[in-house]
Structures are given as C-alpha cells and as structure tokens.
Amino acid sequence: MNTPSAPEATGAESLRVRETLKALYEYVRPHRWTVVLGLLLALVGAAGGLLQPLATKALVDRLSSGGTLTTILLALTVLVLLSTVAEAFGAHVLERTAESVVLAARRSLIGRLLRLRLSAVDRMQPGDLMSRVTSDTTLLRAVSTQAVVNAATGALTLIAAIVVMAFLDAVLLGVTLAVVLVVGVGAALVMPKIGQAAERSQAAVGEMSTGLERVFGAFRTVKASGAEERETARVEASARRAWRHGVRGAKWEALLGTADNLAVELAFLAVLAVGGARVASGDIPVSTLIAFLLYLFYLMEPVYKLVDAASAYQEGAAAISRIKEVDRLAAEPPATYRPARTEARPASVRFEDVSFRYGPGLPYIHQRVDFEVPGAGMTAFVGPSGAGKSTVFSLIERFYETTGGRVLVDGTDIRQWPLSELRSVIGYVEQDAPVLAGTLRENLVFSAPGATDGEIRAVLARTRLDTLVERLPHGPDTLVGHRGSKLSGGERQRVAIARALLRKPRLLLLDEATSQLDAVNELALRDVIAETARETTVLVVAHRLSTVTDADRIVVMDAGTVRAIGTHEELVAEDELYAQLATTQLLVPAERPAV
Ligand SMILES: Nc1ncnc2c1ncn2[C@@H]1O[C@H](COP(=O)(O)OP(=O)(O)OP(=O)(O)O)[C@@H](O)[C@H]1O
Ligand SMILES: [Mg+2]
C-alpha cells in the first residue's frame, strides 16, 4: 500500500559511521563516567571469569601432585561470587544510564518538534514525527550503554584470553584464530542487513502511527463513510511491514548467533584434534590442553558480546539517523521574550508588495499584495475561496516567510521582530477554531496564562459562554474532549474568540470566527468585536455582509491579489467582484434575531 510516508519520502537515508558514532558519543557524553564505572565493574566480572580456568589448571596440577584442595576451592568460590556481584551491579548502573540517555533524547526531540517551522511540518506526517519520540528513542537504550560496554569488555577480554592462550600454546592459538577468522568475515557481511531491517521496521512503525493519527483526526468521517475496514487494512499493512522487517532482522541476528557458536564449536574440534596429537607426542601436558579448551569456551562470551554490540549498533544507528533527521528540519528560534504588558497601543500592519508561495515549485498564492492598516479599527478581508485571505494572517504571524516584499508591524519588518515578541502582540483565531483536549479553563487561559478569575468571568460573559459554563457539570473545569469534541461548533468558535480576547492583543486576527454562530450570538459577538476594534487593530476574514458593512476598511482579494480597498459603499459602487459578492451568497446577509 502506498501511504503518504513511504520510507523513501521520510528520507531514511543512513548516516555515515562517523556521524553515527559522533551522535552516539553526544548522547553518552553526559554519562561518560557512569559508563566508565559500568565498564570497570564489567571488567572485574570478566577478569573473575578469566581467572577461573587458571585456577582450574592449578587445581588439576595440585590433584596430580596430591596436595590439598581446600584453599584453592575457597579462592575459586570467592572469585565466582565477586565477579557475579560486580557484573550485576555494573548491569544496573548501565540500565539506569541507558534510561537517562533515552530521556535526554526524548527531551531534546520534544523541544525540537514544538519549534519546527510550519513549512517543515507541512512536509512531514505528525504520526511519523511522534513515533520518532516514542519508538525510535527506545532503540538508543541498548546502543548507548550496554553496547559500548559490551564492545569494550568483549574486546579487552578477547585480547586477554588470546594473550593467555598464546602463553599456553601458540600452535593451538593459531588453529583457533584461523577458524574464528573465517566465521568472523562471514558475520561482518551479515551486519549491515540488521541495520537495514531495523531502519525499515522503524519507518513502518512511523507509518503505523501516521495511519492511526489520520483515522482519529477524522473519526466521525471515517465511521460515516464506512471506511473502518479500509483504514484498518491500511494501518495493518504498516504493522505487517514492521513485522516483516523485524523478522528479517531477527533472522540475520539468529544467523550471527549461530555463526559465533559454530566458530567456537569448530575451533573446539580442531583444537581437540591438534591438541590431542600434541599431548600424545609429549609437546604439551594434558593440563595445558584442558586449560586451553576451557579458554576456548570462555572465548564464547567476549565473542557474543562483540556480536551483540555490533547488532545493537546497527539498530541504534537506524534510530539515530531517524532522530537526526528531525534535527535537520527547519525550526524557529527558542522563545526569548517574556511579555511585560505595559502598552495597549493598537498595532499597525502593512504589506509591501508581498509575494508568497508555500514552497519552491508551488504556485504563487500572493502576488504583489499591498495594503496598509494604520491602527485601531476593523479591516475586513473578503474574496472567493482560495483567494489567499487566511494566508495573509499566516504571514503576519510569520508562520511562513514571504517569498518577496515585506510585512511590517508597527512600521518594523517582522523579520526584525523577535518572533515571540511579535506573536505576543497578536491574538489569533484560526479558521477552524481549534480547541485543545483539557478543561474549558485551560483552553481559555491557553494564550494568556496569567489571566485572573475575574478576567475569565468577564470574557465568558462577553462571548456569551456564561450560560454554557452554568450548564457544564464542573463549570469551567469541565473536560472538553479531544479537539473539544464535547462542545458544539459555535461553542468552539466562541471559546477560540474568548481565548484571543483574554490575551488582550494589540492586533486581533479573526479568520471567519463567527461562521457557525446563530443570529443572536453573532450579533452579540459583532458588538464585542466592534467594541474591541475601538482600541485594537482588528483584521477579520469575513463571510457575512453584516461584518463587512461594519468594517472601517474592506480589502477585496481575488486569486492572490488585492483587487480593491474601500468602504462598503465605495466598493459596491466601484468594484464589480465586491458588488457581486455583496449581492450573492458569498456574503451572507445577517438574519434578524428572533427576539
Ligand atoms: N500549507 C499549505 N501548503 C500549500 N498550499 C496551501 C497551504 N495552505 C493553503 N494553500 C493554498 O493556498 C491557497 C490560498 O489559501 P488560503 O487559505 O489563504 O485561502 P482563503 O482565501 O483563506 O480561502 P477560504 O475562504 O476558502 O478560507 C489555496 O489555494 C490553498 O490550496
Ligand atoms: Mg481561509
């Protein structure tokens, strides 16, 4: 199935080994001393293991010479206990650190995601972005600590074992290494397959989130369209793809596991044959052969560890490349400005020959848009659907950068404004009046966290939400559901307006904010907006004649250009499109309230 976030589209281009290791080091750096401690403890454990065959050799030698075994057995017991405890404690230290690495990666990702530019988010799927925070970060757990320690202890103990084995018998070591080398080369060829499978599996998990997010974003439409089965199949397909790549990865891992077993088994047979001959010929004593064979089995562990580390690295590298991809998306600077509300002066807005398109290769949405709103009062934007009215607001909020020309607020190019300061001046009601999950109160104070209870009560009364609040079981602390689904469309719009008013903006942007209101509420809010417009700059995208006739200035837009600017009377007389809009359904005449 072809989902919008095919792995290629989300750019699962692997990082190079150096970049991956650098990224890995950055994650581990804050915890490097803990990792070193874990490493030391693991080494103590490993050294304990390394000494066991030697102690066994001493024991066998003592046996043949008829000496007492008590001390040597006691020493062996202490050795086993000590190395076990050290290993367990080391493992705990590392697990803890691994969780901290995951937390740090999640924190930086979350912070990054919320600051992404809209143009970057437009290109991505929210579900896929979410899965990078929830799922990919967990793969860092193994690679950031355990794998580092496994690689280090594995390599060190391997070297130590080889040194001791060389000391025991160089010929037998040569036999062993030859076998291990042959199998090792085969294993190295399999490694990248594991990474590839992990990356594809993670991409499929991202698609699964994207599919689910798509369904819950339009749950009622999905049900009303009878699309449950189809959407289930779609999400399931991603789940199956994740399974398929997961199984493929597991297959390669199992093959690797078998390979290192095989290496040791084959080496064992070879050593047994060559060693047996050497014992028979009197070149080495039998105790040396026993010790050597014990070392051979001991060798299994470091080899396992190295293989483990290598496959964890492959999976971790897949996750890191998906996480780092988010770092490469364009983001806004972090908020630096804390609004100290001192002035309530209305803002001025000016578009100077603005041209704009949503992306390279896309059509121009604005072409030389030019208008000026000098201060307090209401300016209405009218025009056919798709004319670029909402885009005007997006540019004022600097959600997107203009392609040409300038947008000025208070006479200053908005690119010169600190972003957070610019936005703190503006109250904005989106076209679809979003309400967030949470309580009504949380929604109201969302853009004005410092609002007092008195202010909240006042704004509830102004937006005629007071009667709603009285009816709600927990008043303003009632939960409103996912995207405010427990409120009516008109209620959601009034909540959005109340939220914008509570911010006490110097510039209020209302995008069709009253389209779903009944006549009584619409009239009431018209008064509220008219009153606000006396001391605030109000820009409104209007679809109702009543809003437009009240406006001090009307900007008529058509296909990305400003056709005309004037008052209702002037425009009816002078602009053909406006006259047409005013007399046809595009601007709906206000109904008289039935009171
Ligand atoms: N994020 C986006 N990426 C690409 N194109 C977009 C994006 N948002 C809007 N557009 C396109 O830009 C054009 C203008 O959109 P805009 O939302 O400004 O229209 P509008 O005048 O507000 O229309 P309406 O009255 O229907 O709300 C539309 O043709 C739309 O397809
Ligand atoms: Mg619009």
XYZ file of C-alpha atoms and ligand atoms in Angstrom:
627
model
C 0.000 0.000 0.000
C 1.256 3.412 -0.824
C 0.948 5.593 2.267
C 1.984 9.222 2.197
C 5.002 8.477 4.381
C 6.788 5.831 2.386
C 10.216 5.174 3.882
C 11.870 6.951 0.980
C 9.708 10.013 1.463
C 10.641 10.396 5.117
C 14.252 10.294 3.980
C 15.567 7.275 5.859
C 18.979 7.973 4.393
C 21.503 6.362 6.675
C 24.173 8.418 8.329
C 27.761 7.523 7.808
C 29.538 5.547 10.524
C 31.497 8.568 11.735
C 28.411 10.739 12.066
C 26.589 7.952 13.881
C 29.438 7.442 16.312
C 29.648 11.186 16.889
C 25.919 11.380 17.588
C 26.223 8.370 19.859
C 29.062 9.996 21.760
C 26.975 13.132 22.239
C 24.232 11.076 23.851
C 26.674 9.230 26.097
C 28.928 12.172 26.963
C 26.908 13.475 29.948
C 27.027 9.954 31.404
C 30.550 9.021 30.380
C 31.829 8.493 33.941
C 28.883 6.265 34.795
C 29.545 4.265 31.660
C 33.212 4.004 32.669
C 32.133 2.741 36.115
C 29.858 0.193 34.445
C 32.769 -0.766 32.231
C 35.118 -1.227 35.216
C 32.563 -3.377 37.015
C 32.042 -5.448 33.896
C 35.816 -5.864 33.631
C 36.034 -7.031 37.244
C 33.368 -9.597 36.369
C 35.202 -10.575 33.226
C 38.579 -10.824 34.989
C 36.964 -13.138 37.543
C 35.842 -15.312 34.666
C 39.276 -15.136 33.067
C 40.974 -16.418 36.222
C 38.668 -19.401 36.630
C 40.340 -21.674 34.045
C 43.772 -20.809 35.510
C 42.512 -21.739 38.973
C 41.130 -24.937 37.484
C 44.523 -25.718 35.947
C 46.178 -25.155 39.340
C 43.561 -27.432 40.869
C 44.251 -30.222 38.368
C 48.023 -29.829 38.813
C 47.551 -29.978 42.609
C 45.426 -33.120 42.176
C 48.156 -34.931 40.286
C 50.787 -33.817 42.812
C 48.491 -34.989 45.675
C 48.236 -31.607 47.506
C 45.176 -30.277 49.462
C 42.351 -28.584 47.558
C 40.569 -26.542 50.285
C 42.309 -23.201 49.781
C 42.092 -23.336 46.048
C 38.386 -24.265 46.129
C 37.713 -21.429 48.580
C 39.551 -18.981 46.347
C 37.565 -20.194 43.358
C 34.269 -19.660 45.237
C 35.191 -16.126 46.304
C 36.215 -15.384 42.719
C 32.860 -16.549 41.352
C 30.859 -14.573 43.949
C 32.865 -11.399 43.487
C 32.666 -11.390 39.728
C 28.911 -12.140 39.781
C 28.149 -9.264 42.177
C 30.340 -6.863 40.233
C 28.629 -7.821 36.995
C 25.113 -7.435 38.437
C 25.844 -4.019 39.923
C 27.523 -2.914 36.719
C 24.481 -4.014 34.728
C 22.186 -1.973 36.995
C 24.324 1.148 36.665
C 24.220 0.784 32.908
C 20.449 0.210 32.661
C 19.903 3.360 34.669
C 22.179 5.350 32.422
C 20.506 3.894 29.348
C 17.136 5.206 30.571
C 18.704 8.623 31.134
C 20.030 8.632 27.594
C 16.537 7.845 26.283
C 15.079 10.627 28.424
C 17.625 13.151 27.188
C 16.992 12.182 23.565
C 13.223 12.466 24.078
C 13.504 15.839 25.773
C 15.567 17.335 23.011
C 13.264 15.834 20.361
C 10.101 17.115 22.026
C 11.553 20.592 22.391
C 12.629 20.493 18.774
C 9.278 19.242 17.441
C 7.326 22.065 19.047
C 9.605 24.646 17.490
C 9.505 23.238 13.963
C 8.518 25.670 11.252
C 5.127 25.126 9.680
C 6.771 24.655 6.299
C 8.721 21.705 7.746
C 5.660 20.196 9.422
C 3.694 20.553 6.185
C 6.158 18.122 4.603
C 6.086 15.560 7.420
C 3.422 13.326 8.915
C 2.664 14.108 12.573
C 2.264 10.393 13.333
C 5.705 9.639 11.961
C 7.219 12.512 13.949
C 5.544 11.162 17.078
C 6.898 7.674 16.531
C 10.403 9.074 16.454
C 9.888 10.361 20.006
C 8.114 7.292 21.337
C 9.616 4.368 19.468
C 12.977 5.234 17.914
C 14.376 6.659 21.130
C 13.933 3.300 22.858
C 16.456 1.786 20.458
C 19.052 4.138 21.928
C 18.738 2.302 25.207
C 20.840 -0.666 24.137
C 23.313 1.054 21.865
C 24.228 3.941 24.141
C 25.477 1.994 27.145
C 25.284 -1.784 27.082
C 26.686 -1.968 23.591
C 29.527 0.412 24.454
C 30.438 -1.664 27.491
C 29.965 -4.948 25.649
C 32.243 -3.782 22.881
C 34.905 -2.645 25.347
C 34.771 -5.653 27.672
C 34.384 -8.021 24.738
C 37.451 -6.628 23.002
C 39.548 -6.437 26.168
C 38.713 -9.927 27.398
C 39.191 -11.317 23.931
C 42.672 -9.833 23.818
C 43.433 -11.017 27.354
C 42.223 -14.530 26.555
C 44.284 -14.604 23.379
C 47.384 -13.472 25.283
C 46.890 -16.175 27.919
C 46.201 -18.756 25.197
C 49.360 -17.725 23.334
C 51.218 -18.198 26.577
C 49.695 -21.695 26.952
C 50.345 -22.890 23.421
C 50.924 -20.793 20.314
C 50.164 -23.607 17.881
C 46.701 -24.230 19.337
C 46.032 -20.484 19.296
C 46.887 -20.378 15.619
C 44.388 -23.156 14.933
C 41.707 -21.312 16.942
C 42.230 -17.941 15.294
C 42.129 -19.400 11.825
C 38.694 -20.900 12.458
C 37.358 -17.764 14.202
C 38.609 -15.536 11.391
C 36.775 -17.473 8.690
C 33.461 -17.320 10.534
C 34.074 -13.688 11.564
C 34.355 -12.500 7.978
C 31.000 -14.129 7.206
C 29.448 -12.373 10.195
C 30.769 -8.983 9.118
C 28.960 -9.370 5.815
C 25.646 -10.004 7.583
C 25.877 -6.988 9.926
C 24.575 -4.210 7.645
C 21.491 -6.309 6.876
C 20.455 -5.997 10.509
C 20.732 -2.209 10.379
C 18.762 -2.058 7.157
C 15.992 -4.233 8.567
C 15.848 -2.106 11.726
C 15.576 1.119 9.758
C 12.770 -0.219 7.568
C 10.958 -1.644 10.538
C 11.126 1.722 12.342
C 9.879 3.516 9.239
C 6.930 1.115 9.151
C 6.201 1.851 12.815
C 6.158 5.536 11.850
C 3.673 4.792 9.071
C 1.503 2.925 11.527
C 1.333 5.984 13.793
C 0.610 8.139 10.772
C -2.280 5.865 9.789
C -3.764 5.921 13.271
C -3.387 9.639 13.550
C -5.208 10.024 10.224
C -8.109 7.931 11.499
C -8.501 9.718 14.821
C -8.139 13.085 13.129
C -11.408 12.424 11.282
C -13.007 9.690 13.340
C -16.613 10.600 12.614
C -15.976 10.907 8.896
C -14.267 7.512 8.906
C -17.323 5.959 10.538
C -19.850 7.861 8.451
C -18.030 6.810 5.281
C -17.981 3.193 6.393
C -14.230 3.301 5.952
C -13.321 1.334 9.085
C -12.346 -1.814 7.206
C -10.274 0.005 4.627
C -8.485 2.135 7.202
C -7.886 -0.922 9.376
C -6.324 -2.686 6.410
C -4.154 0.340 5.764
C -2.802 0.551 9.301
C -2.478 -3.214 9.437
C -0.378 -3.176 6.294
C 2.128 -0.933 8.059
C 2.042 -3.170 11.123
C 2.730 -6.170 8.907
C 5.563 -4.359 7.198
C 7.109 -3.610 10.610
C 6.704 -7.308 11.439
C 8.271 -8.430 8.191
C 11.373 -6.277 8.590
C 11.555 -7.146 12.298
C 11.516 -10.847 11.445
C 14.095 -10.322 8.750
C 16.366 -8.557 11.256
C 15.795 -11.364 13.759
C 16.736 -13.895 11.106
C 20.089 -12.224 10.482
C 20.682 -11.905 14.202
C 19.949 -15.589 14.691
C 22.342 -16.405 11.870
C 25.034 -14.347 13.597
C 24.361 -16.145 16.885
C 24.746 -19.479 15.124
C 27.891 -18.288 13.407
C 29.689 -17.463 16.624
C 28.549 -20.736 18.195
C 29.787 -22.544 15.138
C 33.133 -20.760 15.286
C 33.739 -21.910 18.830
C 32.485 -25.459 18.183
C 34.665 -25.836 15.111
C 37.648 -24.382 16.925
C 36.976 -26.817 19.767
C 37.085 -29.796 17.384
C 40.201 -28.507 15.661
C 41.977 -27.862 18.964
C 40.922 -31.257 20.252
C 42.446 -32.948 17.194
C 45.673 -30.930 17.058
C 45.975 -30.695 20.870
C 45.386 -34.445 21.285
C 48.217 -35.120 18.881
C 50.477 -32.687 20.721
C 49.712 -34.279 24.093
C 50.354 -37.723 22.608
C 53.687 -36.564 21.209
C 54.545 -35.064 24.582
C 54.777 -31.462 23.318
C 52.308 -30.192 25.961
C 50.998 -31.634 29.253
C 47.337 -32.667 29.418
C 46.575 -29.844 31.906
C 47.565 -27.311 29.253
C 45.128 -28.857 26.786
C 42.332 -28.763 29.404
C 43.073 -25.128 30.256
C 43.197 -24.238 26.607
C 39.851 -25.885 25.924
C 38.337 -24.069 28.892
C 39.637 -20.798 27.466
C 38.123 -21.690 24.195
C 34.675 -21.895 25.792
C 35.468 -18.818 27.752
C 36.143 -17.135 24.416
C 32.482 -17.576 23.549
C 31.454 -14.791 25.885
C 33.575 -11.965 24.507
C 32.657 -13.076 21.008
C 28.956 -12.993 21.925
C 29.428 -9.576 23.449
C 31.110 -8.207 20.363
C 28.382 -9.632 18.146
C 25.707 -8.225 20.456
C 27.360 -4.830 20.458
C 27.587 -4.879 16.684
C 23.907 -5.700 16.155
C 22.819 -3.164 18.816
C 24.966 -0.657 16.972
C 23.205 -1.456 13.708
C 19.766 -0.952 15.249
C 20.859 2.123 17.165
C 22.344 3.642 14.032
C 18.987 3.216 12.295
C 17.235 5.035 15.150
C 19.863 7.760 15.323
C 19.533 8.517 11.636
C 15.740 8.900 12.048
C 16.162 11.101 15.121
C 18.848 13.240 13.500
C 16.560 13.765 10.547
C 14.288 15.832 12.806
C 17.298 17.933 13.771
C 17.774 18.808 10.130
C 14.206 20.167 9.759
C 13.882 23.937 9.891
C 12.952 25.203 13.348
C 12.149 28.558 14.898
C 14.486 30.082 17.489
C 13.550 29.346 21.103
C 11.266 31.908 22.756
C 13.304 34.575 24.469
C 10.717 37.247 25.084
C 8.586 37.285 28.208
C 5.733 39.721 27.605
C 5.634 42.534 30.152
C 2.319 44.005 29.140
C 2.755 47.730 29.526
C 1.291 49.288 26.410
C -2.074 48.635 24.806
C -1.450 50.812 21.754
C -3.116 49.309 18.685
C -0.646 47.827 16.203
C -0.299 48.896 12.580
C 0.082 46.396 9.758
C 1.459 46.932 6.310
C 2.015 44.552 3.376
C 4.542 45.941 0.907
C 4.385 44.186 -2.449
C 4.226 40.802 -0.796
C 4.516 37.747 -2.958
C 4.363 34.313 -1.455
C 4.224 30.631 -2.287
C 4.106 27.710 0.088
C 7.171 26.096 -1.377
C 9.552 26.106 -4.309
C 7.752 24.860 -7.383
C 4.308 25.612 -5.947
C 2.100 28.331 -7.449
C 2.239 31.860 -6.086
C -0.576 32.393 -3.557
C 0.133 36.117 -3.157
C 1.280 38.389 -5.954
C 2.288 41.922 -5.047
C -0.199 42.140 -2.202
C -0.093 45.686 -0.883
C -2.294 47.261 1.783
C -1.977 49.279 4.957
C -3.887 49.138 8.229
C -2.719 52.187 10.171
C -4.224 51.453 13.590
C -7.349 50.763 15.609
C -10.477 49.809 13.731
C -11.814 46.890 11.799
C -10.443 45.790 8.461
C -12.342 43.038 6.637
C -10.838 40.727 4.036
C -13.299 39.365 1.515
C -12.902 37.326 -1.614
C -13.614 33.947 -3.136
C -12.419 30.748 -1.520
C -8.705 30.188 -2.076
C -8.047 33.886 -2.748
C -5.316 33.924 -0.090
C -7.124 35.527 2.857
C -6.037 33.053 5.550
C -2.541 33.183 4.102
C -2.415 36.921 4.918
C -2.823 36.014 8.592
C -0.242 33.224 8.397
C 2.271 35.713 7.046
C 1.518 38.279 9.763
C 2.091 35.593 12.416
C 5.245 34.683 10.474
C 4.232 31.033 10.275
C 5.765 31.260 6.818
C 8.342 33.625 5.345
C 7.353 35.842 2.468
C 8.892 34.971 -0.893
C 9.146 38.637 -1.874
C 8.236 42.021 -0.381
C 7.860 42.885 3.291
C 5.324 42.601 6.072
C 5.572 45.388 8.632
C 4.002 45.507 12.066
C 4.302 48.845 13.877
C 6.378 50.015 10.948
C 9.054 47.364 11.547
C 9.739 44.484 9.169
C 8.536 41.408 11.052
C 11.807 39.668 10.266
C 13.404 42.218 12.577
C 10.972 41.418 15.400
C 11.946 38.717 17.880
C 9.445 36.036 16.927
C 7.990 35.502 20.387
C 7.578 39.250 20.866
C 5.773 39.613 17.555
C 3.362 36.831 18.410
C 2.780 38.158 21.917
C 1.236 41.249 20.334
C -1.259 39.225 18.305
C -4.473 37.411 19.163
C -5.318 34.847 16.517
C -8.430 32.784 15.888
C -7.794 30.094 13.295
C -10.302 29.293 10.592
C -11.356 26.014 12.210
C -11.288 27.405 15.769
C -9.287 24.616 17.396
C -9.952 23.670 20.971
C -7.423 21.501 22.775
C -8.087 18.492 24.972
C -8.280 19.598 28.599
C -10.654 21.754 30.593
C -12.519 24.784 29.322
C -10.461 26.959 31.661
C -7.185 25.585 30.289
C -8.400 26.438 26.815
C -9.301 29.969 27.772
C -6.030 30.815 29.515
C -4.014 28.985 26.857
C -2.787 32.177 25.244
C -2.907 34.237 28.445
C -1.573 32.057 31.294
C -1.673 34.972 33.728
C -5.404 35.756 33.347
C -7.290 36.243 36.615
C -10.622 34.621 37.522
C -12.308 37.998 37.159
C -10.960 38.428 33.646
C -12.073 34.921 32.741
C -15.579 35.576 34.033
C -15.761 38.838 32.111
C -14.648 37.275 28.842
C -17.065 34.369 29.303
C -19.893 36.865 29.635
C -18.741 38.876 26.620
C -18.578 35.817 24.391
C -21.875 34.507 25.806
C -20.260 31.392 27.135
C -21.537 32.082 30.660
C -24.751 30.153 30.139
C -22.775 27.203 28.777
C -20.494 27.249 31.820
C -23.515 27.207 34.129
C -24.794 24.086 32.402
C -21.472 22.212 32.478
C -21.144 19.697 35.351
C -17.850 21.156 36.632
C -18.232 24.689 35.305
C -15.062 25.988 33.641
C -13.165 22.939 34.887
C -15.174 20.535 32.734
C -13.141 18.493 30.258
C -13.965 19.353 26.650
C -12.693 16.164 24.959
C -10.207 15.558 22.181
C -10.135 18.703 19.995
C -13.085 19.997 22.015
C -15.392 17.295 20.671
C -17.774 17.714 23.595
C -18.586 21.271 22.537
C -20.759 22.411 19.662
C -19.201 24.061 16.623
C -20.439 27.513 17.649
C -19.245 26.967 21.211
C -15.799 26.052 19.966
C -15.684 29.252 17.939
C -16.683 31.323 20.956
C -14.039 29.581 23.108
C -11.448 30.435 20.446
C -12.569 34.075 20.392
C -12.623 34.260 24.196
C -9.097 32.876 24.236
C -7.882 35.507 21.785
C -9.611 38.335 23.685
C -8.181 37.192 27.018
C -4.700 37.723 25.576
C -5.546 41.454 25.328
C -3.826 41.681 21.955
C -2.825 44.865 20.188
C -3.684 43.160 16.932
C -6.595 40.723 16.655
C -6.816 38.334 13.697
C -10.187 36.629 13.272
C -10.495 34.099 10.474
C -14.200 33.517 9.815
C -14.600 33.357 13.550
C -18.376 33.712 13.562
C -19.352 31.474 10.667
C -21.026 28.875 12.855
C -22.861 31.202 15.209
C -26.633 31.668 15.278
C -28.056 35.111 14.696
C -28.340 36.058 18.375
C -24.789 35.050 19.223
C -23.438 36.523 16.036
C -24.992 39.872 16.785
C -23.627 39.799 20.315
C -20.123 38.943 19.142
C -20.309 41.581 16.446
C -20.778 44.113 19.219
C -17.870 42.636 21.166
C -15.643 42.811 18.111
C -16.786 46.338 17.265
C -16.050 47.368 20.821
C -12.618 45.699 20.717
C -11.894 47.411 17.414
C -12.228 50.823 19.070
C -8.850 50.433 20.754
C -7.353 47.448 18.925
C -6.411 46.725 15.362
C -8.855 44.049 14.229
C -8.374 42.134 10.993
C -11.200 39.820 10.092
C -11.757 37.435 7.227
C -15.453 37.925 6.684
C -18.038 35.796 5.042
C -21.026 37.768 6.262
C -22.306 41.005 4.910
C -23.089 42.280 8.404
C -19.417 42.047 9.456
C -18.320 43.784 6.292
C -20.738 46.708 6.458
C -19.425 47.453 9.970
C -15.819 47.486 8.806
C -13.814 50.692 8.502
C -11.948 49.281 5.548
C -12.517 46.334 3.250
C -9.756 44.588 1.318
C -11.133 42.659 -1.645
C -8.849 39.778 -2.609
C -9.007 37.664 -5.714
C -6.577 34.958 -6.816
C -3.737 36.210 -4.643
C -4.033 39.882 -5.494
C -5.693 42.852 -3.830
C -8.431 43.964 -6.205
C -9.744 46.947 -4.315
C -9.737 48.623 -0.928
C -12.517 50.839 0.399
C -15.680 51.080 2.443
C -18.779 49.064 1.713
C -20.499 51.951 -0.070
C -17.468 52.790 -2.168
C -16.866 49.198 -3.157
C -20.466 48.408 -4.032
C -20.314 51.316 -6.450
C -16.791 50.761 -7.779
C -15.828 47.091 -7.631
C -17.642 44.592 -9.734
C -16.489 41.495 -7.811
C -17.376 43.090 -4.481
C -20.787 44.168 -5.688
C -21.345 40.632 -6.847
C -20.142 39.177 -3.530
C -22.380 41.547 -1.620
C -25.473 40.627 -3.560
C -24.908 36.868 -3.868
C -24.488 34.076 -1.391
C -20.744 34.652 -0.916
C -21.510 37.258 1.704
C -24.461 36.047 3.720
C -26.874 38.768 4.852
C -27.388 38.770 8.605
C -30.708 37.381 9.783
C -32.628 39.436 12.223
C -32.576 37.702 15.606
C -35.987 36.290 16.535
C -36.444 38.335 19.702
N 0.085 24.723 3.796
C -0.188 24.904 2.504
N 0.602 24.354 1.575
C 0.348 24.523 0.264
N -0.690 25.232 -0.212
C -1.524 25.807 0.663
C -1.328 25.666 2.056
N -2.311 26.323 2.692
C -3.081 26.850 1.727
N -2.633 26.553 0.498
C -3.195 27.013 -0.786
O -3.165 28.418 -0.780
C -4.308 28.961 -1.384
C -4.891 30.074 -0.534
O -5.275 29.548 0.691
P -5.999 30.414 1.812
O -6.205 29.516 2.964
O -5.225 31.641 2.048
O -7.389 30.782 1.115
P -8.612 31.607 1.697
O -8.718 32.847 0.920
O -8.488 31.727 3.169
O -9.826 30.650 1.317
P -11.136 30.280 2.168
O -12.088 31.392 2.007
O -11.628 29.049 1.498
O -10.717 30.057 3.564
C -5.273 27.811 -1.603
O -5.345 27.590 -2.980
C -4.643 26.625 -0.920
O -4.783 25.476 -1.671
Mg -9.351 30.842 4.734
